[in-house]
């Protein structure tokens, strides 16, 4: 995968006709009842990891060809230790085979050769023949500064992969540090993200270095968009976290042909655990997930109608 | 391990007579020549991970009983995928059996149930009988705010573990964001770290919630110490990164009996890859590592003489 990540992403969005991203957060306690065996106190960790992998692969089969990408959350695999790491590789592989781009939600941030090791781990691989379980992009935390991001930029250039840097997160506590200072820290990070991605702009006009901007801050999205005009956004917060389709509009711009571009709108448990929501009660979980994704695609598409 | 982490740490420091921390960053390219097989292009990932684990366990055997703790760096295990995750568990187990505390250098930072999953992964475990490969403490990134730290505080309270929050890192780029605003972001984080750790102060008078403060900023250490009087520091930057023994003094305070307390001074490749340094040329790597640790303990102890 040496083609520019942003170009591959935008081609996938055009192919699917939407920019919805399904987050895979396989929290053991939230899995449907047919996975009860994995919650049994006597269930081995290896078996739990197997079942977590089963669930994610089934979700992938349900959503493949309908969305451009998935975002597995590393923590829910790491909680199962080395067995979880195997499940992670299996799920990433399965997503690639289903023609989905994979954005590894790992939020790593470290320096020098340690950052380079993380970049190798997720984007480039250390041994031949292990490309299938690598990610197309990862999420990164900027706290340690530019030299913590540099090794990822180099990896992205070499391998046609991408990175989404945390700029303003969707949680309440994001204000604690991200809004500190004048300008607010998030705006300072935004300016750096723009700069870091400048020489990774692809043929589609978008950079492979993106920004995570919480969709729960809808009013600010346009300000971030103005500061980072070629930066693809990853927007968490839609659905379960309370943001609506109209909140995300400010992140998008029209494209010559096909759907508006500029962001991926993420929903995690609103899709994968839709069976728990009142409006889907009584449905098999697969049906609930499928219907919830239909609704999300319809809502986002309608909200973006004005941008088109 | 339900006893307060700070109390366990200070007991270990008193037992060893020093507060030196050995970082395990098993970068494949830097392993001694007897590990050449792991660098062979045809070497499988599983075998590489085996050899990385071998190296770390041998280092542990060399330093056990001489220092209170080790700090394995997750990235150098993650780079070997699921095989690396197995090696991580083996190394953590081996360190515990050698009576070393384990500080997992993972720098995680995420929100809500995701943060809770990370806390479970590293500090509490999700299945019975897997305590041996858990850490006594982890490093955390504060970028996402207080609600990203809360789940770790809860885990620390329940399980007698600890966390070191990044406050000011030792790299050049730390100035990019950590010095932003008035007061500087690092000081704002420091005030929060003090607050987060307030109800985790143990019998030794120190909290289980610590701060990572680069020893390369020796002049600022006293300012951070004043702001966080009961917060144990983790000081990277000694040795290979350029800080000297006298730079770390400001982090320590005298204790009623035994060595000064208040910080762990970390050295990673300065110890584990000492065989590469000019002054150890010609020695077997084990001897170089052992001698380098002797020198570090002696230098730190001498520098702290005035504090005693």
Short mmCIF file of N, CA and C in Angstrom, two decimals, chain A residues 28 45 47 51 70 83 89 122 136 142 167 188 192 210-211 220 261 278 284 288 307:
data_model
loop_
_atom_site.label_atom_id
_atom_site.label_comp_id
_atom_site.label_asym_id
_atom_site.label_seq_id
_atom_site.Cartn_x
_atom_site.Cartn_y
_atom_site.Cartn_z
N UNK A 28 -16.26 -6.75 26.45
CA UNK A 28 -16.79 -8.08 26.75
C UNK A 28 -18.19 -8.04 27.36
N UNK A 45 -8.72 -16.97 29.03
CA UNK A 45 -8.46 -15.72 28.32
C UNK A 45 -8.34 -15.97 26.82
N UNK A 47 -9.90 -18.18 25.06
CA UNK A 47 -11.25 -18.36 24.52
C UNK A 47 -11.99 -17.02 24.45
N UNK A 51 -13.54 -15.25 21.09
CA UNK A 51 -14.93 -14.81 20.93
C UNK A 51 -15.02 -13.31 20.60
N UNK A 70 -13.03 0.87 9.15
CA UNK A 70 -13.35 0.54 10.54
C UNK A 70 -12.24 1.07 11.45
N UNK A 83 -3.30 -12.92 24.17
CA UNK A 83 -4.41 -13.51 23.41
C UNK A 83 -5.18 -12.42 22.67
N UNK A 89 -4.83 -8.89 15.53
CA UNK A 89 -4.25 -9.16 14.21
C UNK A 89 -5.27 -9.86 13.30
N UNK A 122 2.60 -0.56 13.93
CA UNK A 122 1.25 -0.40 13.41
C UNK A 122 1.17 -0.09 11.93
N UNK A 136 -3.96 1.01 8.17
CA UNK A 136 -3.79 2.04 7.15
C UNK A 136 -3.47 3.39 7.78
N UNK A 142 -0.49 14.10 20.83
CA UNK A 142 0.60 15.05 20.53
C UNK A 142 1.34 15.58 21.75
N UNK A 167 -6.60 16.49 18.45
CA UNK A 167 -6.60 17.95 18.50
C UNK A 167 -7.60 18.43 19.56
N UNK A 188 -3.17 25.48 18.76
CA UNK A 188 -1.73 25.36 18.54
C UNK A 188 -1.40 24.00 17.90
N UNK A 192 0.10 22.90 14.05
CA UNK A 192 1.19 21.95 13.83
C UNK A 192 0.74 20.81 12.92
N UNK A 210 -4.17 13.56 9.58
CA UNK A 210 -5.48 14.05 9.96
C UNK A 210 -5.53 14.54 11.40
N UNK A 211 -6.74 14.93 11.80
CA UNK A 211 -6.96 15.44 13.15
C UNK A 211 -8.20 14.80 13.75
N UNK A 220 -17.39 24.50 16.99
CA UNK A 220 -15.99 24.82 16.77
C UNK A 220 -15.42 24.18 15.50
N UNK A 261 -16.25 15.59 1.05
CA UNK A 261 -15.06 15.00 1.66
C UNK A 261 -14.58 15.85 2.83
N UNK A 278 -33.25 0.98 22.75
CA UNK A 278 -34.69 0.73 22.81
C UNK A 278 -35.31 0.54 21.42
N UNK A 284 -32.61 -9.56 16.30
CA UNK A 284 -31.29 -10.18 16.45
C UNK A 284 -30.23 -9.08 16.38
N UNK A 288 -30.02 -5.42 14.25
CA UNK A 288 -29.96 -4.12 14.92
C UNK A 288 -28.75 -3.32 14.43
N UNK A 307 -24.10 20.46 1.49
CA UNK A 307 -22.69 20.61 1.11
C UNK A 307 -22.46 20.11 -0.31
#
